[in-house]
Short mmCIF file of C-alpha atoms and ligand atoms in Angstrom, two decimals:
data_model
loop_
_atom_site.label_atom_id
_atom_site.label_comp_id
_atom_site.label_asym_id
_atom_site.label_seq_id
_atom_site.Cartn_x
_atom_site.Cartn_y
_atom_site.Cartn_z
CA MET A 1 119.37 159.95 52.13
CA LYS A 2 119.92 156.58 50.47
CA LYS A 3 122.61 154.57 52.25
CA VAL A 4 124.61 151.83 50.51
CA ILE A 5 126.96 149.28 52.07
CA THR A 6 129.48 146.94 50.49
CA TYR A 7 132.16 144.56 51.79
CA GLY A 8 135.44 143.07 50.65
CA THR A 9 139.05 142.32 51.45
CA PHE A 10 140.35 144.86 48.94
CA ASP A 11 143.83 143.38 48.93
CA LEU A 12 146.31 144.93 46.46
CA LEU A 13 143.57 147.38 45.48
CA HIS A 14 142.96 147.16 41.75
CA GLN A 15 140.74 148.57 38.99
CA GLY A 16 138.04 145.93 39.66
CA HIS A 17 137.68 147.23 43.23
CA ILE A 18 137.63 150.86 42.08
CA ASN A 19 134.88 150.15 39.53
CA LEU A 20 132.87 148.26 42.14
CA LEU A 21 133.15 151.09 44.68
CA ARG A 22 132.19 153.68 42.05
CA ARG A 23 129.11 151.69 41.01
CA ALA A 24 128.12 151.10 44.62
CA LYS A 25 128.39 154.81 45.39
CA GLU A 26 126.25 155.64 42.34
CA LEU A 27 123.42 153.54 43.80
CA GLY A 28 122.82 156.06 46.59
CA ASP A 29 124.05 159.12 48.47
CA TYR A 30 126.25 157.63 51.18
CA LEU A 31 128.60 154.62 50.88
CA ILE A 32 129.86 152.52 53.78
CA VAL A 33 132.63 150.06 52.96
CA GLY A 34 133.30 147.08 55.23
CA VAL A 35 136.90 145.93 55.02
CA THR A 36 137.60 142.46 56.43
CA SER A 37 139.93 142.23 59.43
CA ASP A 38 143.10 140.13 59.14
CA SER A 39 141.87 137.54 61.64
CA PHE A 40 138.45 137.26 59.95
CA ASP A 41 140.15 136.58 56.62
CA ARG A 42 142.49 134.03 58.17
CA GLY A 43 139.52 132.34 59.80
CA ARG A 44 137.84 131.85 56.44
CA GLY A 45 140.97 130.48 54.80
CA LYS A 46 142.17 133.66 53.08
CA LEU A 47 145.58 133.69 54.65
CA ASN A 48 147.76 134.93 51.85
CA VAL A 49 146.34 138.44 51.89
CA ARG A 50 149.29 140.76 51.31
CA ASN A 51 148.17 144.11 52.69
CA ASN A 52 147.27 144.31 56.35
CA VAL A 53 143.92 145.74 57.38
CA LEU A 54 145.27 149.28 57.88
CA GLU A 55 146.83 149.33 54.42
CA ARG A 56 143.63 148.00 52.88
CA VAL A 57 141.49 150.59 54.70
CA GLU A 58 143.83 153.36 53.52
CA ALA A 59 143.63 152.09 49.93
CA VAL A 60 139.80 152.07 50.03
CA LYS A 61 139.75 155.59 51.49
CA ALA A 62 142.15 156.79 48.80
CA THR A 63 139.62 155.89 46.07
CA GLY A 64 137.47 158.76 47.38
CA TYR A 65 134.23 156.76 47.04
CA ALA A 66 133.80 155.63 50.65
CA ASP A 67 132.02 158.03 53.02
CA MET A 68 132.78 155.70 55.90
CA VAL A 69 134.98 152.64 56.31
CA ILE A 70 134.24 149.95 58.91
CA ILE A 71 135.95 146.66 59.76
CA GLU A 72 134.16 143.36 59.17
CA ASP A 73 135.22 140.97 61.90
CA TYR A 74 132.62 138.24 62.36
CA VAL A 75 130.12 136.05 60.57
CA GLY A 76 126.68 137.63 60.75
CA GLN A 77 128.01 141.16 61.07
CA LYS A 78 126.41 142.23 57.79
CA ILE A 79 122.91 141.93 59.28
CA ASP A 80 124.00 143.86 62.37
CA ASP A 81 125.58 146.60 60.24
CA ILE A 82 122.57 146.97 57.95
CA GLN A 83 120.35 147.56 60.96
CA LYS A 84 122.83 149.67 62.89
CA TYR A 85 123.55 152.05 59.99
CA ASN A 86 120.02 152.04 58.56
CA ILE A 87 121.14 150.73 55.20
CA ASP A 88 118.90 150.82 52.10
CA ILE A 89 121.07 148.92 49.64
CA PHE A 90 123.56 146.10 50.10
CA ALA A 91 125.82 145.96 47.03
CA ILE A 92 128.39 143.31 46.10
CA GLY A 93 130.12 142.01 42.96
CA SER A 94 128.34 139.57 40.66
CA ASP A 95 130.74 136.76 41.62
CA TRP A 96 128.53 136.53 44.73
CA GLU A 97 125.26 136.32 42.71
CA GLY A 98 122.57 134.67 44.85
CA LYS A 99 124.82 134.21 47.91
CA PHE A 100 123.48 137.24 49.76
CA ASP A 101 119.79 136.95 48.84
CA TYR A 102 119.09 136.24 52.51
CA LEU A 103 119.87 139.91 53.23
CA ASN A 104 116.83 141.03 51.18
CA GLU A 105 114.88 140.78 54.41
CA TYR A 106 116.91 143.72 55.75
CA ALA A 107 117.91 145.80 52.68
CA LYS A 108 117.72 145.68 48.89
CA VAL A 109 120.46 143.40 47.59
CA VAL A 110 122.15 144.51 44.35
CA TYR A 111 124.75 142.42 42.52
CA LEU A 112 127.01 144.71 40.52
CA PRO A 113 128.86 143.63 37.37
CA ARG A 114 132.34 142.35 38.14
CA THR A 115 135.27 143.73 36.15
CA GLN A 116 136.65 140.99 33.96
CA GLY A 117 140.29 139.92 33.89
CA ILE A 118 141.53 141.16 37.25
CA SER A 119 141.46 139.99 40.88
CA SER A 120 143.63 140.11 43.98
CA THR A 121 144.22 136.37 43.57
CA MET A 122 145.65 137.02 40.09
CA LEU A 123 147.90 139.80 41.33
CA ARG A 124 149.17 137.65 44.20
CA ALA A 125 149.81 134.72 41.88
CA GLU A 126 151.96 136.90 39.67
CA THR A 127 154.47 137.20 42.50
CA ILE A 128 154.26 134.01 44.55
CA SER A 129 153.19 130.58 43.37
CA ASP A 130 151.51 127.90 45.52
CA VAL A 131 153.60 125.96 48.01
CA ARG A 132 153.87 122.43 46.59
CA ILE A 133 153.58 119.92 49.41
CA GLY A 134 154.17 116.16 49.52
CA VAL A 135 152.62 113.78 52.04
CA ILE A 136 154.92 111.18 53.62
CA GLY A 137 153.07 108.42 55.45
CA CYS A 138 149.58 107.98 54.02
CA GLY A 139 147.76 106.33 56.92
CA ARG A 140 144.75 107.34 58.96
CA ILE A 141 145.80 110.87 59.91
CA ALA A 142 147.23 111.76 56.51
CA ASN A 143 143.99 110.82 54.82
CA ARG A 144 142.37 113.86 56.38
CA PHE A 145 145.09 116.14 55.09
CA PRO A 146 144.18 116.66 51.38
CA SER A 147 140.60 117.83 51.97
CA GLU A 148 141.79 120.16 54.73
CA ALA A 149 144.66 121.50 52.59
CA ASP A 150 142.13 122.10 49.84
CA VAL A 151 140.40 124.86 51.78
CA VAL A 152 143.67 126.69 52.47
CA SER A 153 144.84 128.96 49.70
CA GLY A 154 148.50 129.06 48.70
CA LEU A 155 149.14 125.33 49.01
CA LYS A 156 148.81 122.33 46.68
CA VAL A 157 149.30 118.64 47.50
CA VAL A 158 151.35 117.34 44.56
CA ALA A 159 152.97 114.11 45.77
CA ALA A 160 152.51 111.19 48.15
CA PHE A 161 154.87 108.56 49.45
CA ASP A 162 154.35 105.59 51.74
CA THR A 163 156.41 102.44 52.18
CA ASN A 164 153.06 100.77 51.47
CA GLN A 165 152.48 101.94 47.89
CA SER A 166 148.78 101.12 47.92
CA ALA A 167 148.24 103.56 50.81
CA ALA A 168 149.98 106.31 48.79
CA ARG A 169 147.91 105.43 45.72
CA ALA A 170 144.69 105.58 47.74
CA LEU A 171 145.57 109.02 49.10
CA ALA A 172 146.69 110.37 45.72
CA SER A 173 143.64 109.03 43.89
CA GLY A 174 141.43 111.70 45.41
CA ILE A 175 143.72 114.56 44.39
CA GLU A 176 144.12 116.05 40.95
CA GLN A 177 147.64 115.66 39.58
CA CYS A 178 149.17 114.08 42.67
CA LYS A 179 152.17 111.87 41.96
CA VAL A 180 152.66 108.60 43.82
CA CYS A 181 156.40 108.52 44.49
CA ALA A 182 158.49 105.38 44.58
CA SER A 183 160.81 106.81 47.24
CA ALA A 184 161.02 109.66 49.71
CA ALA A 185 163.95 111.04 47.67
CA GLU A 186 161.76 111.25 44.58
CA LEU A 187 159.15 113.14 46.59
CA TYR A 188 161.76 115.58 47.98
CA SER A 189 162.82 116.43 44.45
CA MET A 190 159.40 117.68 43.40
CA VAL A 191 158.06 119.69 46.37
CA ASP A 192 158.71 122.82 48.46
CA ALA A 193 157.37 121.29 51.69
CA VAL A 194 156.46 117.97 53.26
CA TYR A 195 153.80 116.83 55.69
CA ILE A 196 155.12 113.88 57.71
CA ALA A 197 152.52 111.56 59.21
CA THR A 198 154.53 108.37 59.62
CA PRO A 199 154.89 106.36 62.87
CA HIS A 200 156.59 108.43 65.62
CA LEU A 201 159.97 106.73 65.52
CA SER A 202 160.57 107.51 61.86
CA HIS A 203 159.91 111.27 62.21
CA TYR A 204 163.50 112.18 63.07
CA GLN A 205 165.00 110.63 59.96
CA TYR A 206 162.39 112.02 57.56
CA ILE A 207 162.58 115.51 59.07
CA LYS A 208 166.36 115.52 58.80
CA GLU A 209 166.31 114.37 55.19
CA ALA A 210 163.64 116.86 54.17
CA VAL A 211 165.28 119.80 55.93
CA ASN A 212 168.63 118.90 54.40
CA ALA A 213 166.88 118.86 51.02
CA GLY A 214 165.84 122.49 51.73
CA LEU A 215 162.17 121.71 52.35
CA HIS A 216 159.74 123.15 54.88
CA VAL A 217 158.37 120.50 57.23
CA LEU A 218 155.05 120.07 58.97
CA VAL A 219 155.30 116.97 61.15
CA GLU A 220 152.60 115.20 63.11
CA THR A 221 152.72 115.38 66.88
CA PRO A 222 154.70 114.19 68.80
CA MET A 223 157.47 115.52 66.58
CA VAL A 224 160.19 113.43 68.22
CA LEU A 225 160.51 111.64 71.56
CA ASP A 226 163.88 113.10 72.49
CA GLY A 227 164.69 116.68 73.53
CA ASN A 228 168.14 116.75 71.97
CA GLN A 229 166.80 115.55 68.64
CA ALA A 230 164.14 118.28 68.73
CA LYS A 231 166.76 120.96 69.42
CA GLU A 232 169.06 119.63 66.73
CA LEU A 233 166.27 119.62 64.13
CA PHE A 234 165.09 123.16 64.90
CA GLU A 235 168.68 124.44 64.69
CA LEU A 236 169.19 122.64 61.40
CA ALA A 237 165.94 124.06 59.98
CA GLU A 238 166.90 127.60 60.92
CA LYS A 239 170.36 127.14 59.41
CA LYS A 240 168.79 125.87 56.19
CA GLY A 241 166.25 128.71 56.20
CA VAL A 242 163.20 126.44 56.26
CA ILE A 243 160.17 126.22 58.54
CA LEU A 244 159.85 123.21 60.85
CA MET A 245 156.51 123.01 62.64
CA GLU A 246 154.92 120.39 64.86
CA ALA A 247 151.36 119.68 63.73
CA ASN A 248 149.55 119.81 67.06
CA LYS A 249 146.01 120.63 66.02
CA THR A 250 144.91 121.81 69.45
CA ALA A 251 147.60 124.48 69.42
CA HIS A 252 145.96 125.97 66.33
CA CYS A 253 142.34 125.55 67.41
CA PRO A 254 140.73 129.04 67.45
CA ALA A 255 138.90 128.53 70.76
CA PHE A 256 141.95 127.08 72.50
CA ASN A 257 144.11 129.93 71.26
CA HIS A 258 141.75 132.55 72.51
CA LEU A 259 141.46 130.79 75.86
CA MET A 260 145.24 130.83 76.28
CA VAL A 261 145.45 134.54 75.48
CA MET A 262 142.60 135.40 77.85
CA ILE A 263 144.08 133.44 80.72
CA LYS A 264 147.49 135.01 80.16
CA SER A 265 145.81 138.38 80.39
CA GLY A 266 144.54 137.50 83.86
CA VAL A 267 140.78 136.83 83.49
CA ILE A 268 140.89 134.08 86.16
CA GLY A 269 143.71 135.65 88.16
CA GLU A 270 146.90 133.72 88.80
CA VAL A 271 146.81 130.11 87.55
CA VAL A 272 147.30 127.66 90.42
CA ASP A 273 146.20 124.34 88.96
CA ILE A 274 145.59 122.75 85.56
CA GLU A 275 143.91 119.41 84.92
CA ALA A 276 143.85 118.10 81.37
CA SER A 277 142.54 114.70 80.32
CA GLU A 278 142.08 112.84 77.09
CA SER A 279 141.12 109.23 76.57
CA LYS A 280 140.43 107.21 73.49
CA LEU A 281 139.22 103.73 74.28
CA TRP A 282 140.37 101.38 71.54
CA SER A 283 139.75 97.67 71.45
CA SER A 284 143.31 96.50 71.97
CA ASN A 285 143.98 95.08 68.58
CA MET A 286 147.59 94.10 69.14
CA SER A 287 148.47 94.44 65.50
CA LEU A 288 148.05 98.22 65.68
CA ARG A 289 151.19 100.34 66.03
CA GLU A 290 149.54 102.15 68.96
CA PHE A 291 149.73 98.93 71.03
CA ASP A 292 153.26 97.99 70.01
CA ALA A 293 156.00 98.93 72.49
CA LYS A 294 158.70 98.62 69.83
CA GLN A 295 156.97 101.27 67.74
CA ALA A 296 156.52 103.71 70.63
CA GLY A 297 152.89 102.76 71.17
CA GLY A 298 150.93 103.69 74.28
CA SER A 299 148.71 106.42 75.65
CA PHE A 300 151.38 108.95 76.52
CA TYR A 301 153.21 109.01 73.19
CA GLU A 302 149.85 108.99 71.42
CA LEU A 303 147.92 111.64 73.38
CA GLY A 304 150.43 113.25 75.77
CA SER A 305 151.39 116.14 73.51
CA TYR A 306 147.78 117.40 73.60
CA THR A 307 147.36 117.24 77.37
CA LEU A 308 150.80 118.77 77.95
CA LEU A 309 149.97 121.70 75.70
CA PRO A 310 147.85 123.88 78.03
CA ILE A 311 150.29 123.13 80.88
CA ILE A 312 153.38 124.15 78.95
CA LYS A 313 151.69 127.13 77.29
CA LEU A 314 150.46 128.58 80.56
CA MET A 315 153.09 127.49 83.07
CA GLY A 316 156.16 127.28 80.86
CA CYS A 317 158.89 124.68 80.59
CA ASN A 318 160.56 125.14 83.98
CA TYR A 319 158.74 122.79 86.31
CA ASP A 320 160.46 121.66 89.51
CA ASN A 321 159.35 118.06 89.44
CA MET A 322 157.28 115.62 87.43
CA ASP A 323 155.94 112.25 88.64
CA ILE A 324 154.39 109.78 86.25
CA TYR A 325 152.02 106.93 87.10
CA SER A 326 151.20 104.35 84.44
CA ARG A 327 149.18 101.21 84.09
CA MET A 328 151.12 99.01 81.69
CA GLU A 329 150.08 96.15 79.42
CA ASN A 330 152.55 94.33 77.17
CA GLY A 331 155.08 97.12 77.60
CA VAL A 332 152.76 99.99 76.65
CA ASP A 333 150.92 102.36 78.96
CA MET A 334 147.16 101.93 78.71
CA PHE A 335 146.74 104.81 81.14
CA THR A 336 149.14 107.46 82.37
CA ARG A 337 148.74 110.23 84.89
CA GLY A 338 151.42 112.86 85.26
CA VAL A 339 151.80 115.47 87.99
CA LEU A 340 154.00 118.50 87.43
CA ARG A 341 154.99 120.77 90.27
CA TYR A 342 155.83 124.38 89.50
CA PRO A 343 157.00 126.93 92.11
CA HIS A 344 153.44 128.24 92.62
CA ALA A 345 151.22 125.73 90.84
CA THR A 346 150.49 122.09 90.25
CA CYS A 347 149.38 120.58 86.97
CA SER A 348 148.18 117.13 86.12
CA PHE A 349 147.26 115.28 83.00
CA LYS A 350 145.61 111.95 82.30
CA VAL A 351 145.75 110.01 79.05
CA GLY A 352 144.16 106.65 78.38
CA MET A 353 143.85 104.14 75.61
CA GLY A 354 142.61 101.42 77.91
CA VAL A 355 140.85 103.58 80.51
CA LYS A 356 137.99 105.96 79.87
CA THR A 357 137.83 109.28 81.68
CA GLU A 358 136.10 112.62 81.31
CA GLY A 359 138.12 114.46 78.65
CA SER A 360 137.87 117.93 80.06
CA LEU A 361 140.24 120.78 80.76
CA VAL A 362 139.98 122.77 83.98
CA ILE A 363 142.29 125.69 84.65
CA SER A 364 141.94 127.03 88.19
CA GLY A 365 142.97 130.53 89.17
CA THR A 366 142.83 132.86 92.13
CA LYS A 367 139.80 134.73 90.73
CA GLY A 368 137.92 132.01 88.86
CA TYR A 369 138.38 129.02 86.61
CA ALA A 370 138.13 128.04 82.96
CA TYR A 371 136.17 124.94 82.05
CA VAL A 372 136.45 123.36 78.62
CA PRO A 373 134.23 120.29 78.20
CA ALA A 374 135.28 117.22 76.21
CA PRO A 375 136.55 117.12 73.59
CA TRP A 376 138.51 120.17 74.77
CA TRP A 377 141.40 119.40 72.36
CA LYS A 378 139.19 120.36 69.42
CA THR A 379 136.74 122.59 71.11
CA ASP A 380 134.53 125.33 69.78
CA TYR A 381 133.37 126.34 73.24
CA PHE A 382 134.58 127.17 76.75
CA GLU A 383 133.34 128.85 79.92
CA LEU A 384 134.88 131.15 82.47
CA ARG A 385 133.30 130.60 85.87
CA TYR A 386 133.41 132.71 89.03
CA GLU A 387 132.19 132.64 92.61
CA ASP A 388 129.53 135.14 91.58
CA GLN A 389 127.78 133.11 88.89
CA ASN A 390 126.39 136.26 87.29
CA LYS A 391 129.89 136.94 86.06
CA ASN A 392 130.19 133.57 84.28
CA GLN A 393 130.82 133.83 80.56
CA LYS A 394 130.44 131.36 77.70
CA TYR A 395 132.49 131.64 74.52
CA PHE A 396 131.68 130.04 71.17
CA TYR A 397 133.97 129.66 68.16
CA LYS A 398 134.19 127.98 64.80
CA TRP A 399 135.80 124.58 64.38
CA ASP A 400 135.54 123.51 60.78
CA GLY A 401 136.11 120.12 59.22
CA GLU A 402 138.81 118.01 60.82
CA GLY A 403 140.53 121.08 62.21
CA LEU A 404 143.82 120.46 60.39
CA ARG A 405 143.16 123.52 58.23
CA TYR A 406 144.20 125.83 61.06
CA GLU A 407 147.67 124.35 61.40
CA ILE A 408 148.04 124.17 57.60
CA GLN A 409 147.10 127.85 57.36
CA GLU A 410 149.67 128.78 59.96
CA PHE A 411 152.31 126.65 58.24
CA VAL A 412 151.75 128.40 54.89
CA SER A 413 151.67 131.77 56.61
CA CYS A 414 155.04 131.03 58.28
CA ILE A 415 156.50 130.02 54.89
CA VAL A 416 155.18 133.08 53.04
CA ASN A 417 156.16 135.49 55.80
CA ARG A 418 159.42 133.69 56.69
CA ARG A 419 158.49 133.22 60.35
CA PHE A 420 160.54 130.41 61.90
CA SER A 421 158.45 130.14 65.03
CA THR A 422 154.75 130.45 65.67
CA SER A 423 153.26 131.78 68.89
CA ARG A 424 150.70 128.96 68.67
CA LEU A 425 153.41 126.42 69.49
CA ARG A 426 156.85 127.87 70.12
CA ARG A 427 159.92 125.86 69.20
CA ARG A 428 160.98 125.74 72.85
CA GLU A 429 157.54 124.34 73.72
CA SER A 430 157.95 121.54 71.18
CA VAL A 431 161.42 120.86 72.62
CA CYS A 432 159.98 120.76 76.14
CA MET A 433 157.37 118.19 75.08
CA ALA A 434 160.06 116.05 73.49
CA GLU A 435 162.08 116.27 76.73
CA ILE A 436 159.07 115.14 78.75
CA MET A 437 158.49 112.23 76.34
CA GLN A 438 162.17 111.36 76.79
CA SER A 439 161.97 111.34 80.58
CA PHE A 440 158.96 109.01 80.26
CA THR A 441 161.00 106.71 78.00
CA GLU A 442 163.82 106.80 80.56
CA ARG A 443 161.28 106.03 83.32
CA LYS A 444 162.33 109.00 85.46
CA ASN A 445 160.12 109.44 88.54
CA PHE A 446 158.02 106.68 87.07
CA PHE A 447 155.63 104.51 89.08
CA GLU A 448 153.81 101.54 87.65
CA ILE A 449 150.31 101.12 89.08
N1 CTP B 1 135.38 142.86 42.48
C1 CTP B 1 134.96 143.29 41.21
N2 CTP B 1 135.75 143.03 40.13
C2 CTP B 1 136.92 142.35 40.26
C3 CTP B 1 137.36 141.94 41.54
C4 CTP B 1 136.54 142.22 42.64
O1 CTP B 1 133.89 143.87 41.06
N3 CTP B 1 137.63 142.10 39.18
C5 CTP B 1 134.51 143.12 43.64
C6 CTP B 1 134.06 141.86 44.35
O2 CTP B 1 132.97 141.26 43.67
C7 CTP B 1 133.67 142.41 45.71
C8 CTP B 1 134.68 143.54 45.93
O3 CTP B 1 135.22 143.82 44.62
O4 CTP B 1 132.37 142.96 45.68
C9 CTP B 1 135.78 143.15 46.87
O5 CTP B 1 136.28 141.91 46.44
P1 CTP B 1 137.57 141.15 46.98
O6 CTP B 1 137.19 139.80 47.33
O7 CTP B 1 138.27 141.99 47.95
O8 CTP B 1 138.46 141.18 45.61
P2 CTP B 1 138.99 140.04 44.68
O9 CTP B 1 139.93 140.68 43.69
O10 CTP B 1 137.85 139.26 44.09
O11 CTP B 1 139.83 139.22 45.70
P3 CTP B 1 140.23 137.67 45.71
O12 CTP B 1 140.85 137.41 44.39
O13 CTP B 1 141.16 137.54 46.87
O14 CTP B 1 138.93 136.92 45.91
#
């Protein structure tokens, strides 16, 4: 018996898919169809898929050509499947010509003619057009945004604004048809969403303006440095029916996300202690905003929202006490250590711009601990360790490019699916971070060292 296998997303199943499946079936006696899982598609940037995996599997089955349907969930699975199911022919549409030649080692690769004039992308575009986004604040962080947005479908950077026009021009020059706006108001008038990457203290005003203009907002972390402002902005966004999301890239990092879910499901028992550190030693060039007290410079405002993230995600917002120890220079903290006491746990974080420390994350539990080596805030790897070392496990993930693509994907997904809050970083968690920043500003339980 000649066995054939083919793969695809098969979203909004159309005539092109049906022809492909028929031709694939004609190549042999038994056809296996691999349908991509939702998370696998999201992971490779295909986040605007309309039908969920069950609907897509049902649609493939309904064509009558598939003898068996399987789910494709990871890179490299094709080789495993070919061997596991004893496949003779791997078939795929001609749009992939040459891309799967490496599989010839395992099965005969056949590229089948693609049906002209139809695709899922076309069908999706007929109903929803790309989200047009404008970048406000075209400095260092924002410069990474266009190339990352480029790999996310359903989004197009169309405008840029910066009080320094040359920065906006530089950012826009690399993007096709991106308008350099003379004012933020001009930018608001031509987009559906904004990405705000201006200095911290200007976030509040820009968010408020954009939300009032009916725009979705992705804003760099820390969103604001005041809990009441954070609450007010989230309420306003919900009232206006727009998405407001804090762009904390660690929250969207695939490895970090999986770690959080695993720990919540009890793999290291009850969490008793968390230690999170991040340091970035910069030569203290006083002209930089990061070293300017008047512009909310300093280690904690700069890095604190990353180190607070695992603490707040795992232990929640209701700590009993927080003490903060900082080493100050010219009014900014070059190093800060915070200790949070919860009813049954302690958590500490360290951030440094003028002190170097091991940037690791250790989460200790009653049955074992999780260790994420530096740079844990953009990790592709972590370990679970136990008393019995034979039980230790290592986990590897993908971390592509600058990592902003994951938060951009989630932002677009929230817009398309009208989700106001994302489990990756809940609104209340963003509010809690802003409250902690505020208590630092107010020097509550603060000790200078
Ligand atoms: N296919 C085809 N003819 C088309 C569209 C798709 O032969 N007009 C084939 C693809 O080459 C692939 C399979 O159908 O072998 C599944 O493709 P998939 O990526 O799910 O479909 P597309 O319509 O190409 O989806 P998208 O637009 O999202 O890329």
